[in-house]
PDB file of C-alpha atoms in Angstrom:
ATOM      1  CA  GLY G   1     -30.165  25.368 109.361  1.00  0.00           C
ATOM      2  CA  THR G   2     -27.158  27.272 110.659  1.00  0.00           C
ATOM      3  CA  TYR G   3     -26.181  30.816 111.595  1.00  0.00           C
ATOM      4  CA  ASP G   4     -23.013  32.686 110.672  1.00  0.00           C
ATOM      5  CA  PHE G   5     -22.488  36.189 112.086  1.00  0.00           C
ATOM      6  CA  SER G   6     -18.939  36.689 110.850  1.00  0.00           C
ATOM      7  CA  ASN G   7     -19.899  39.140 108.091  1.00  0.00           C
ATOM      8  CA  GLN G   8     -21.387  41.481 110.685  1.00  0.00           C
ATOM      9  CA  LEU G   9     -18.003  41.747 112.424  1.00  0.00           C
ATOM     10  CA  THR G  10     -15.572  42.084 109.518  1.00  0.00           C
ATOM     11  CA  HIS G  11     -14.471  45.634 110.355  1.00  0.00           C
ATOM     12  CA  ILE G  12     -14.218  44.931 114.092  1.00  0.00           C
ATOM     13  CA  LYS G  13     -11.917  41.978 113.436  1.00  0.00           C
ATOM     14  CA  THR G  14      -9.517  44.388 111.767  1.00  0.00           C
ATOM     15  CA  ILE G  15      -9.411  46.558 114.903  1.00  0.00           C
ATOM     16  CA  LEU G  16      -9.184  43.773 117.481  1.00  0.00           C
ATOM     17  CA  LYS G  17      -6.047  42.214 115.994  1.00  0.00           C
ATOM     18  CA  ASP G  18      -4.072  45.116 117.489  1.00  0.00           C
ATOM     19  CA  TYR G  19      -5.249  44.424 121.061  1.00  0.00           C
ATOM     20  CA  ASP G  20      -4.151  41.783 123.580  1.00  0.00           C
ATOM     21  CA  LEU G  21      -7.455  41.793 125.467  1.00  0.00           C
ATOM     22  CA  ALA G  22     -10.867  42.358 123.924  1.00  0.00           C
ATOM     23  CA  TYR G  23     -14.007  42.391 126.082  1.00  0.00           C
ATOM     24  CA  TYR G  24     -17.708  42.301 125.358  1.00  0.00           C
ATOM     25  CA  ASN G  25     -20.924  41.822 127.312  1.00  0.00           C
ATOM     26  CA  GLN G  26     -23.128  38.916 126.165  1.00  0.00           C
ATOM     27  CA  GLU G  27     -26.519  40.493 126.801  1.00  0.00           C
ATOM     28  CA  THR G  28     -28.679  37.505 125.887  1.00  0.00           C
ATOM     29  CA  PRO G  29     -28.178  33.848 126.895  1.00  0.00           C
ATOM     30  CA  PHE G  30     -27.360  30.869 124.739  1.00  0.00           C
ATOM     31  CA  GLY G  31     -30.069  28.878 126.485  1.00  0.00           C
ATOM     32  CA  GLY G  32     -29.828  25.954 124.096  1.00  0.00           C
ATOM     33  CA  ASP G  33     -30.050  25.828 120.306  1.00  0.00           C
ATOM     34  CA  ASP G  34     -32.643  23.054 120.602  1.00  0.00           C
ATOM     35  CA  LYS G  35     -35.044  25.325 122.490  1.00  0.00           C
ATOM     36  CA  GLY G  36     -35.791  27.538 119.519  1.00  0.00           C
ATOM     37  CA  PHE G  37     -34.606  31.128 119.291  1.00  0.00           C
ATOM     38  CA  LYS G  38     -36.530  33.964 120.890  1.00  0.00           C
ATOM     39  CA  GLY G  39     -36.346  37.732 120.911  1.00  0.00           C
ATOM     40  CA  TYR G  40     -37.752  40.339 123.248  1.00  0.00           C
ATOM     41  CA  PRO G  41     -38.641  40.075 126.081  1.00  0.00           C
ATOM     42  CA  MET G  42     -37.381  36.550 126.967  1.00  0.00           C
ATOM     43  CA  PHE G  43     -34.344  35.976 124.809  1.00  0.00           C
ATOM     44  CA  ASN G  44     -32.632  32.840 123.570  1.00  0.00           C
ATOM     45  CA  SER G  45     -29.756  33.454 121.166  1.00  0.00           C
ATOM     46  CA  PRO G  46     -27.891  31.015 118.916  1.00  0.00           C
ATOM     47  CA  SER G  47     -24.506  29.946 120.245  1.00  0.00           C
ATOM     48  CA  ALA G  48     -23.155  30.659 116.748  1.00  0.00           C
ATOM     49  CA  TYR G  49     -23.059  34.304 117.808  1.00  0.00           C
ATOM     50  CA  GLY G  50     -20.502  33.420 120.480  1.00  0.00           C
ATOM     51  CA  ASN G  51     -18.490  31.552 117.856  1.00  0.00           C
ATOM     52  CA  ALA G  52     -18.421  34.658 115.676  1.00  0.00           C
ATOM     53  CA  MET G  53     -17.329  36.935 118.516  1.00  0.00           C
ATOM     54  CA  LEU G  54     -14.517  34.569 119.483  1.00  0.00           C
ATOM     55  CA  ASP G  55     -13.427  34.306 115.873  1.00  0.00           C
ATOM     56  CA  ALA G  56     -13.403  38.099 115.639  1.00  0.00           C
ATOM     57  CA  GLY G  57     -10.877  38.217 118.483  1.00  0.00           C
ATOM     58  CA  PHE G  58     -12.877  38.774 121.668  1.00  0.00           C
ATOM     59  CA  ASN G  59     -11.357  36.897 124.603  1.00  0.00           C
ATOM     60  CA  MET G  60     -13.198  38.334 127.630  1.00  0.00           C
ATOM     61  CA  VAL G  61     -16.953  38.145 128.180  1.00  0.00           C
ATOM     62  CA  SER G  62     -19.309  39.123 131.014  1.00  0.00           C
ATOM     63  CA  LEU G  63     -22.368  36.910 131.409  1.00  0.00           C
ATOM     64  CA  ALA G  64     -24.375  38.359 134.318  1.00  0.00           C
ATOM     65  CA  THR G  65     -27.183  40.443 132.786  1.00  0.00           C
ATOM     66  CA  ASN G  66     -30.845  41.191 133.330  1.00  0.00           C
ATOM     67  CA  HIS G  67     -31.619  38.499 130.720  1.00  0.00           C
ATOM     68  CA  THR G  68     -29.421  35.698 132.094  1.00  0.00           C
ATOM     69  CA  LEU G  69     -32.420  33.867 133.624  1.00  0.00           C
ATOM     70  CA  ASP G  70     -34.691  34.272 130.587  1.00  0.00           C
ATOM     71  CA  GLN G  71     -34.553  30.538 129.770  1.00  0.00           C
ATOM     72  CA  GLY G  72     -34.612  29.305 133.347  1.00  0.00           C
ATOM     73  CA  THR G  73     -32.146  27.130 135.225  1.00  0.00           C
ATOM     74  CA  ASN G  74     -31.595  24.774 132.315  1.00  0.00           C
ATOM     75  CA  GLY G  75     -30.946  27.744 130.036  1.00  0.00           C
ATOM     76  CA  VAL G  76     -28.247  29.076 132.360  1.00  0.00           C
ATOM     77  CA  ILE G  77     -26.601  25.643 132.530  1.00  0.00           C
ATOM     78  CA  ASN G  78     -26.554  25.465 128.726  1.00  0.00           C
ATOM     79  CA  PHE G  79     -25.130  28.992 128.631  1.00  0.00           C
ATOM     80  CA  TYR G  80     -22.425  28.039 131.133  1.00  0.00           C
ATOM     81  CA  ASN G  81     -21.596  24.814 129.297  1.00  0.00           C
ATOM     82  CA  TYR G  82     -20.939  26.808 126.121  1.00  0.00           C
ATOM     83  CA  TRP G  83     -18.348  29.021 127.822  1.00  0.00           C
ATOM     84  CA  LYS G  84     -16.687  26.657 130.287  1.00  0.00           C
ATOM     85  CA  ASN G  85     -14.476  24.989 127.688  1.00  0.00           C
ATOM     86  CA  LYS G  86     -13.583  28.151 125.798  1.00  0.00           C
ATOM     87  CA  ASP G  87     -10.132  29.681 126.292  1.00  0.00           C
ATOM     88  CA  VAL G  88     -11.559  33.029 127.374  1.00  0.00           C
ATOM     89  CA  MET G  89     -11.945  35.079 130.523  1.00  0.00           C
ATOM     90  CA  TYR G  90     -15.610  34.793 131.554  1.00  0.00           C
ATOM     91  CA  HIS G  91     -17.571  35.370 134.751  1.00  0.00           C
ATOM     92  CA  GLY G  92     -21.119  35.960 135.971  1.00  0.00           C
ATOM     93  CA  ILE G  93     -22.801  32.538 135.801  1.00  0.00           C
ATOM     94  CA  ALA G  94     -22.067  29.035 137.085  1.00  0.00           C
ATOM     95  CA  ASP G  95     -23.576  25.578 137.371  1.00  0.00           C
ATOM     96  CA  SER G  96     -22.740  25.113 141.067  1.00  0.00           C
ATOM     97  CA  GLU G  97     -21.450  26.978 144.103  1.00  0.00           C
ATOM     98  CA  GLU G  98     -18.114  25.272 143.598  1.00  0.00           C
ATOM     99  CA  THR G  99     -17.656  26.500 140.030  1.00  0.00           C
ATOM    100  CA  ARG G 100     -18.935  29.948 140.980  1.00  0.00           C
ATOM    101  CA  ASN G 101     -15.908  30.315 143.249  1.00  0.00           C
ATOM    102  CA  GLN G 102     -13.395  29.039 140.717  1.00  0.00           C
ATOM    103  CA  TYR G 103     -12.018  32.398 139.645  1.00  0.00           C
ATOM    104  CA  ILE G 104     -10.160  32.560 136.348  1.00  0.00           C
ATOM    105  CA  ILE G 105      -6.739  34.198 136.367  1.00  0.00           C
ATOM    106  CA  LYS G 106      -4.824  34.687 133.126  1.00  0.00           C
ATOM    107  CA  GLU G 107      -1.538  36.256 132.105  1.00  0.00           C
ATOM    108  CA  LYS G 108      -0.488  38.298 129.098  1.00  0.00           C
ATOM    109  CA  ASN G 109       2.921  39.911 128.619  1.00  0.00           C
ATOM    110  CA  ASN G 110       3.808  39.057 132.234  1.00  0.00           C
ATOM    111  CA  ILE G 111       0.706  40.903 133.454  1.00  0.00           C
ATOM    112  CA  THR G 112      -1.799  38.810 135.423  1.00  0.00           C
ATOM    113  CA  TYR G 113      -5.474  39.730 135.300  1.00  0.00           C
ATOM    114  CA  SER G 114      -8.951  38.594 136.256  1.00  0.00           C
ATOM    115  CA  MET G 115     -12.536  39.759 135.732  1.00  0.00           C
ATOM    116  CA  LEU G 116     -15.718  39.673 137.811  1.00  0.00           C
ATOM    117  CA  SER G 117     -19.253  40.170 136.459  1.00  0.00           C
ATOM    118  CA  TYR G 118     -22.439  41.282 138.256  1.00  0.00           C
ATOM    119  CA  THR G 119     -25.946  42.480 137.410  1.00  0.00           C
ATOM    120  CA  THR G 120     -28.207  44.701 139.504  1.00  0.00           C
ATOM    121  CA  SER G 121     -31.361  43.274 137.878  1.00  0.00           C
ATOM    122  CA  THR G 122     -32.880  40.031 136.634  1.00  0.00           C
ATOM    123  CA  ASN G 123     -36.001  41.713 135.238  1.00  0.00           C
ATOM    124  CA  GLY G 124     -38.038  40.545 138.197  1.00  0.00           C
ATOM    125  CA  ILE G 125     -37.261  36.859 137.583  1.00  0.00           C
ATOM    126  CA  ALA G 126     -36.510  35.304 140.955  1.00  0.00           C
ATOM    127  CA  VAL G 127     -33.212  33.477 141.293  1.00  0.00           C
ATOM    128  CA  PRO G 128     -34.162  29.885 142.190  1.00  0.00           C
ATOM    129  CA  ALA G 129     -33.876  29.167 145.924  1.00  0.00           C
ATOM    130  CA  GLY G 130     -30.486  27.759 146.826  1.00  0.00           C
ATOM    131  CA  LYS G 131     -29.086  28.495 143.363  1.00  0.00           C
ATOM    132  CA  SER G 132     -27.666  31.986 143.689  1.00  0.00           C
ATOM    133  CA  TYR G 133     -24.639  30.730 141.752  1.00  0.00           C
ATOM    134  CA  LEU G 134     -26.682  30.724 138.531  1.00  0.00           C
ATOM    135  CA  VAL G 135     -26.195  34.473 138.109  1.00  0.00           C
ATOM    136  CA  ASN G 136     -24.134  36.972 140.070  1.00  0.00           C
ATOM    137  CA  VAL G 137     -26.665  39.487 141.357  1.00  0.00           C
ATOM    138  CA  TYR G 138     -24.833  42.504 142.751  1.00  0.00           C
ATOM    139  CA  ASP G 139     -24.348  42.316 146.509  1.00  0.00           C
ATOM    140  CA  LYS G 140     -21.860  44.580 148.256  1.00  0.00           C
ATOM    141  CA  GLU G 141     -20.586  41.951 150.661  1.00  0.00           C
ATOM    142  CA  GLN G 142     -20.170  39.295 147.972  1.00  0.00           C
ATOM    143  CA  VAL G 143     -18.402  41.782 145.702  1.00  0.00           C
ATOM    144  CA  LYS G 144     -16.066  42.738 148.549  1.00  0.00           C
ATOM    145  CA  LYS G 145     -15.338  39.067 149.208  1.00  0.00           C
ATOM    146  CA  ASP G 146     -14.623  38.370 145.523  1.00  0.00           C
ATOM    147  CA  VAL G 147     -12.433  41.435 145.061  1.00  0.00           C
ATOM    148  CA  GLU G 148     -10.437  40.837 148.237  1.00  0.00           C
ATOM    149  CA  TYR G 149      -9.800  37.233 147.228  1.00  0.00           C
ATOM    150  CA  LEU G 150      -8.379  38.292 143.850  1.00  0.00           C
ATOM    151  CA  ARG G 151      -6.794  41.670 144.568  1.00  0.00           C
ATOM    152  CA  ASP G 152      -3.378  40.482 145.724  1.00  0.00           C
ATOM    153  CA  LYS G 153      -3.300  37.623 143.197  1.00  0.00           C
ATOM    154  CA  VAL G 154      -3.446  39.718 140.023  1.00  0.00           C
ATOM    155  CA  ASP G 155      -1.869  42.841 138.606  1.00  0.00           C
ATOM    156  CA  VAL G 156      -5.106  44.039 136.990  1.00  0.00           C
ATOM    157  CA  LEU G 157      -8.632  43.452 138.289  1.00  0.00           C
ATOM    158  CA  ILE G 158     -11.630  44.226 136.071  1.00  0.00           C
ATOM    159  CA  VAL G 159     -15.291  44.341 137.111  1.00  0.00           C
ATOM    160  CA  ALA G 160     -18.110  44.214 134.554  1.00  0.00           C
ATOM    161  CA  MET G 161     -21.314  45.830 135.832  1.00  0.00           C
ATOM    162  CA  HIS G 162     -24.798  45.439 134.371  1.00  0.00           C
ATOM    163  CA  TRP G 163     -26.498  48.484 135.887  1.00  0.00           C
ATOM    164  CA  GLY G 164     -28.307  51.772 135.305  1.00  0.00           C
ATOM    165  CA  ILE G 165     -31.454  52.797 133.458  1.00  0.00           C
ATOM    166  CA  GLU G 166     -32.088  51.984 129.818  1.00  0.00           C
ATOM    167  CA  TYR G 167     -31.879  54.699 127.148  1.00  0.00           C
ATOM    168  CA  THR G 168     -30.269  57.393 129.264  1.00  0.00           C
ATOM    169  CA  HIS G 169     -26.812  58.888 128.753  1.00  0.00           C
ATOM    170  CA  THR G 170     -26.610  59.927 132.407  1.00  0.00           C
ATOM    171  CA  PRO G 171     -25.244  57.528 135.044  1.00  0.00           C
ATOM    172  CA  THR G 172     -27.697  56.958 137.876  1.00  0.00           C
ATOM    173  CA  ASN G 173     -26.899  57.629 141.515  1.00  0.00           C
ATOM    174  CA  GLU G 174     -26.657  53.857 141.952  1.00  0.00           C
ATOM    175  CA  GLU G 175     -24.036  53.620 139.202  1.00  0.00           C
ATOM    176  CA  LEU G 176     -22.045  56.457 140.740  1.00  0.00           C
ATOM    177  CA  GLU G 177     -22.251  54.859 144.188  1.00  0.00           C
ATOM    178  CA  ILE G 178     -21.192  51.413 142.953  1.00  0.00           C
ATOM    179  CA  ALA G 179     -18.361  52.900 140.875  1.00  0.00           C
ATOM    180  CA  GLN G 180     -17.020  54.702 143.944  1.00  0.00           C
ATOM    181  CA  TYR G 181     -17.353  51.515 146.006  1.00  0.00           C
ATOM    182  CA  LEU G 182     -15.372  49.537 143.428  1.00  0.00           C
ATOM    183  CA  ALA G 183     -12.753  52.278 143.291  1.00  0.00           C
ATOM    184  CA  ASP G 184     -12.492  52.141 147.097  1.00  0.00           C
ATOM    185  CA  LEU G 185     -11.912  48.386 146.793  1.00  0.00           C
ATOM    186  CA  ASP G 186      -9.011  49.155 144.415  1.00  0.00           C
ATOM    187  CA  VAL G 187     -10.580  47.691 141.268  1.00  0.00           C
ATOM    188  CA  ASP G 188      -8.599  48.836 138.225  1.00  0.00           C
ATOM    189  CA  ILE G 189     -11.239  48.933 135.459  1.00  0.00           C
ATOM    190  CA  VAL G 190     -15.047  49.012 135.555  1.00  0.00           C
ATOM    191  CA  LEU G 191     -16.958  48.142 132.364  1.00  0.00           C
ATOM    192  CA  GLY G 192     -20.641  49.084 132.331  1.00  0.00           C
ATOM    193  CA  ALA G 193     -23.530  47.786 130.250  1.00  0.00           C
ATOM    194  CA  HIS G 194     -27.360  47.708 130.167  1.00  0.00           C
ATOM    195  CA  PRO G 195     -28.478  51.252 129.212  1.00  0.00           C
ATOM    196  CA  HIS G 196     -28.291  50.400 125.449  1.00  0.00           C
ATOM    197  CA  CYS G 197     -26.564  53.732 124.844  1.00  0.00           C
ATOM    198  CA  ILE G 198     -23.199  55.149 125.753  1.00  0.00           C
ATOM    199  CA  GLN G 199     -22.517  56.954 129.011  1.00  0.00           C
ATOM    200  CA  PRO G 200     -19.445  58.956 130.029  1.00  0.00           C
ATOM    201  CA  ILE G 201     -15.999  57.606 130.801  1.00  0.00           C
ATOM    202  CA  ASP G 202     -14.354  58.720 134.026  1.00  0.00           C
ATOM    203  CA  ILE G 203     -11.349  58.077 136.236  1.00  0.00           C
ATOM    204  CA  ILE G 204     -12.096  57.809 139.967  1.00  0.00           C
ATOM    205  CA  ASP G 205      -8.834  57.953 141.877  1.00  0.00           C
ATOM    206  CA  ASP G 206      -6.934  55.388 139.757  1.00  0.00           C
ATOM    207  CA  THR G 207      -9.989  53.389 138.662  1.00  0.00           C
ATOM    208  CA  ILE G 208     -11.080  53.629 135.011  1.00  0.00           C
ATOM    209  CA  VAL G 209     -14.881  53.625 134.695  1.00  0.00           C
ATOM    210  CA  TYR G 210     -16.810  53.140 131.468  1.00  0.00           C
ATOM    211  CA  TYR G 211     -20.334  53.736 132.762  1.00  0.00           C
ATOM    212  CA  SER G 212     -21.895  52.257 129.624  1.00  0.00           C
ATOM    213  CA  LEU G 213     -20.347  51.057 126.381  1.00  0.00           C
ATOM    214  CA  GLY G 214     -23.746  51.146 124.687  1.00  0.00           C
ATOM    215  CA  ASN G 215     -24.966  48.690 122.063  1.00  0.00           C
ATOM    216  CA  PHE G 216     -22.228  46.896 120.158  1.00  0.00           C
ATOM    217  CA  ILE G 217     -24.655  45.389 117.652  1.00  0.00           C
ATOM    218  CA  SER G 218     -28.444  45.120 117.862  1.00  0.00           C
ATOM    219  CA  ASN G 219     -31.587  45.466 115.808  1.00  0.00           C
ATOM    220  CA  GLN G 220     -32.741  48.347 117.978  1.00  0.00           C
ATOM    221  CA  GLY G 221     -32.466  50.591 114.946  1.00  0.00           C
ATOM    222  CA  ASP G 222     -36.198  50.025 114.580  1.00  0.00           C
ATOM    223  CA  ILE G 223     -36.777  52.210 117.655  1.00  0.00           C
ATOM    224  CA  VAL G 224     -34.627  55.139 116.512  1.00  0.00           C
ATOM    225  CA  ASN G 225     -37.779  57.208 116.004  1.00  0.00           C
ATOM    226  CA  LYS G 226     -38.552  56.709 119.706  1.00  0.00           C
ATOM    227  CA  TYR G 227     -35.112  56.932 121.285  1.00  0.00           C
ATOM    228  CA  GLY G 228     -32.954  58.617 118.669  1.00  0.00           C
ATOM    229  CA  MET G 229     -29.498  57.653 117.415  1.00  0.00           C
ATOM    230  CA  LYS G 230     -28.387  56.647 120.913  1.00  0.00           C
ATOM    231  CA  VAL G 231     -29.432  52.997 120.424  1.00  0.00           C
ATOM    232  CA  ILE G 232     -27.233  52.449 117.366  1.00  0.00           C
ATOM    233  CA  ILE G 233     -24.094  54.287 118.538  1.00  0.00           C
ATOM    234  CA  GLY G 234     -21.816  52.318 120.840  1.00  0.00           C
ATOM    235  CA  MET G 235     -18.141  52.307 121.646  1.00  0.00           C
ATOM    236  CA  LEU G 236     -15.105  50.116 122.146  1.00  0.00           C
ATOM    237  CA  GLY G 237     -13.190  51.276 125.190  1.00  0.00           C
ATOM    238  CA  THR G 238      -9.443  51.484 124.586  1.00  0.00           C
ATOM    239  CA  LEU G 239      -6.503  51.742 126.983  1.00  0.00           C
ATOM    240  CA  ASN G 240      -2.936  50.644 127.560  1.00  0.00           C
ATOM    241  CA  ILE G 241      -1.782  48.698 130.626  1.00  0.00           C
ATOM    242  CA  THR G 242       1.900  48.907 131.565  1.00  0.00           C
ATOM    243  CA  LYS G 243       3.660  46.913 134.278  1.00  0.00           C
ATOM    244  CA  ILE G 244       6.767  48.526 135.744  1.00  0.00           C
ATOM    245  CA  VAL G 245       9.018  46.272 137.835  1.00  0.00           C
ATOM    246  CA  ASN G 246      11.823  47.778 139.909  1.00  0.00           C
ATOM    247  CA  GLY G 247      13.252  45.151 142.236  1.00  0.00           C
ATOM    248  CA  ASP G 248      10.452  44.099 144.586  1.00  0.00           C
ATOM    249  CA  ASN G 249       8.385  47.127 143.654  1.00  0.00           C
ATOM    250  CA  VAL G 250       5.674  46.535 141.027  1.00  0.00           C
ATOM    251  CA  GLU G 251       3.560  49.340 139.596  1.00  0.00           C
ATOM    252  CA  ILE G 252       0.643  49.114 137.172  1.00  0.00           C
ATOM    253  CA  ASP G 253       0.021  52.141 134.990  1.00  0.00           C
ATOM    254  CA  ILE G 254      -3.154  52.429 132.904  1.00  0.00           C
ATOM    255  CA  ASN G 255      -3.040  55.211 130.348  1.00  0.00           C
ATOM    256  CA  ASP G 256      -4.254  56.390 126.938  1.00  0.00           C
ATOM    257  CA  VAL G 257      -7.827  55.909 128.141  1.00  0.00           C
ATOM    258  CA  GLY G 258     -10.346  56.442 125.369  1.00  0.00           C
ATOM    259  CA  ALA G 259     -12.816  54.801 123.020  1.00  0.00           C
ATOM    260  CA  ASP G 260     -13.665  54.160 119.381  1.00  0.00           C
ATOM    261  CA  LEU G 261     -17.232  55.081 118.485  1.00  0.00           C
ATOM    262  CA  LEU G 262     -19.243  52.404 116.651  1.00  0.00           C
ATOM    263  CA  TYR G 263     -22.350  52.461 114.480  1.00  0.00           C
ATOM    264  CA  THR G 264     -24.741  49.577 113.851  1.00  0.00           C
ATOM    265  CA  TYR G 265     -25.549  49.850 110.154  1.00  0.00           C
ATOM    266  CA  ASP G 266     -28.384  48.009 108.494  1.00  0.00           C
ATOM    267  CA  LYS G 267     -30.262  48.272 105.240  1.00  0.00           C
ATOM    268  CA  ASN G 268     -33.970  47.542 105.526  1.00  0.00           C
ATOM    269  CA  ASN G 269     -33.373  45.358 108.591  1.00  0.00           C
ATOM    270  CA  LYS G 270     -30.819  43.304 106.682  1.00  0.00           C
ATOM    271  CA  ASN G 271     -27.064  43.255 106.168  1.00  0.00           C
ATOM    272  CA  TYR G 272     -26.200  44.421 109.683  1.00  0.00           C
ATOM    273  CA  GLN G 273     -22.629  45.671 110.092  1.00  0.00           C
ATOM    274  CA  VAL G 274     -20.661  47.129 112.983  1.00  0.00           C
ATOM    275  CA  ILE G 275     -18.947  50.173 111.505  1.00  0.00           C
ATOM    276  CA  PRO G 276     -16.194  52.004 113.447  1.00  0.00           C
ATOM    277  CA  PHE G 277     -16.355  55.783 112.983  1.00  0.00           C
ATOM    278  CA  SER G 278     -12.659  55.667 112.096  1.00  0.00           C
ATOM    279  CA  MET G 279     -13.735  54.008 108.831  1.00  0.00           C
ATOM    280  CA  MET G 280     -16.245  56.679 107.892  1.00  0.00           C
ATOM    281  CA  HIS G 281     -14.891  59.032 105.262  1.00  0.00           C
ATOM    282  CA  ASP G 282     -18.158  59.800 103.493  1.00  0.00           C
ATOM    283  CA  ASN G 283     -21.892  59.276 104.003  1.00  0.00           C
ATOM    284  CA  THR G 284     -21.948  55.687 102.738  1.00  0.00           C
ATOM    285  CA  TYR G 285     -23.021  54.264 106.080  1.00  0.00           C
ATOM    286  CA  LEU G 286     -24.316  57.260 108.002  1.00  0.00           C
ATOM    287  CA  ASN G 287     -25.431  60.685 106.847  1.00  0.00           C
ATOM    288  CA  ASN G 288     -23.932  63.570 108.813  1.00  0.00           C
ATOM    289  CA  TYR G 289     -21.540  61.173 110.510  1.00  0.00           C
ATOM    290  CA  GLU G 290     -19.249  64.033 111.538  1.00  0.00           C
ATOM    291  CA  SER G 291     -21.940  65.821 113.545  1.00  0.00           C
ATOM    292  CA  VAL G 292     -23.035  62.496 115.072  1.00  0.00           C
ATOM    293  CA  TYR G 293     -19.430  61.875 116.072  1.00  0.00           C
ATOM    294  CA  GLU G 294     -19.223  65.261 117.797  1.00  0.00           C
ATOM    295  CA  GLU G 295     -22.494  64.700 119.644  1.00  0.00           C
ATOM    296  CA  PHE G 296     -21.465  61.326 121.047  1.00  0.00           C
ATOM    297  CA  LYS G 297     -17.879  62.363 121.684  1.00  0.00           C
ATOM    298  CA  ASN G 298     -19.253  65.072 123.958  1.00  0.00           C
ATOM    299  CA  ILE G 299     -21.374  62.513 125.802  1.00  0.00           C
ATOM    300  CA  ALA G 300     -18.416  60.171 126.324  1.00  0.00           C
ATOM    301  CA  THR G 301     -16.168  62.959 127.658  1.00  0.00           C
ATOM    302  CA  LYS G 302     -18.759  64.793 129.748  1.00  0.00           C
ATOM    303  CA  LEU G 303     -17.185  63.766 133.073  1.00  0.00           C
ATOM    304  CA  ASN G 304     -13.560  63.863 131.954  1.00  0.00           C
ATOM    305  CA  ASP G 305     -12.275  65.873 129.023  1.00  0.00           C
ATOM    306  CA  ASN G 306      -8.916  64.069 129.090  1.00  0.00           C
ATOM    307  CA  ILE G 307     -10.551  61.063 127.434  1.00  0.00           C
ATOM    308  CA  THR G 308      -9.638  60.531 123.779  1.00  0.00           C
ATOM    309  CA  ILE G 309     -12.467  59.584 121.387  1.00  0.00           C
TER     310      ILE G 309
END
């Protein structure tokens, strides 16, 4: 009668303990455990998954995705109610216009930060009239308003974008345009999701852009024959943020930009595990893991060969 996803995340927990901030995108809503759980195409996931991710060490989560409205208005409210009392940085959904505009600002090591979350799609599900606060659908003017409100209040501003085309390693023109727009607005870090496979990492002016982090964990391994390894190879973006204070002058430096490649392992659709490539020293989890690493390293660094994978 209960779910426990902690075993799937054992190896990730080991990595996350070394990081102050750990972000993930919650693709599917926790629309209410009493509704019954549903898979593709109209998802409802158990809130126990959120518990496991928090226990693993994640403390930032984006909630605006193409599946946010899958369980209707009530589902979004249930989803919001799960997160609102958690001590995490979250954004992308709300239960009212008032709460939508209550931006979260946190501080770590004397560095203040905030995150915004938007999606370019709701899978054709109309946002209920007068309830645009339920999910942040990307709108240039609203994004500009949000960013300008936060920009001088925080040292680091992060934007999570749900964008692009599924199952392609190449950023779309829309992704490139939005990334440039966010860079022009002086956003520090852009974290992309939705394509279900990794896309390149780039630096636009001083803005770090992860066009797509790919799948963290999924059961999409059953479509490998159709889409290839891309659906079971993801990555954890990694970087260091340094604050330099010299009198009244404050400078933020983001460096060591890179990523750890990840593999979703399963055995006969059971015993799912997220396996970092740094743990692979033989073919226990993945045959030819070294050649797979090279292939996906090249994808991640296609736009910028200074990125460390």
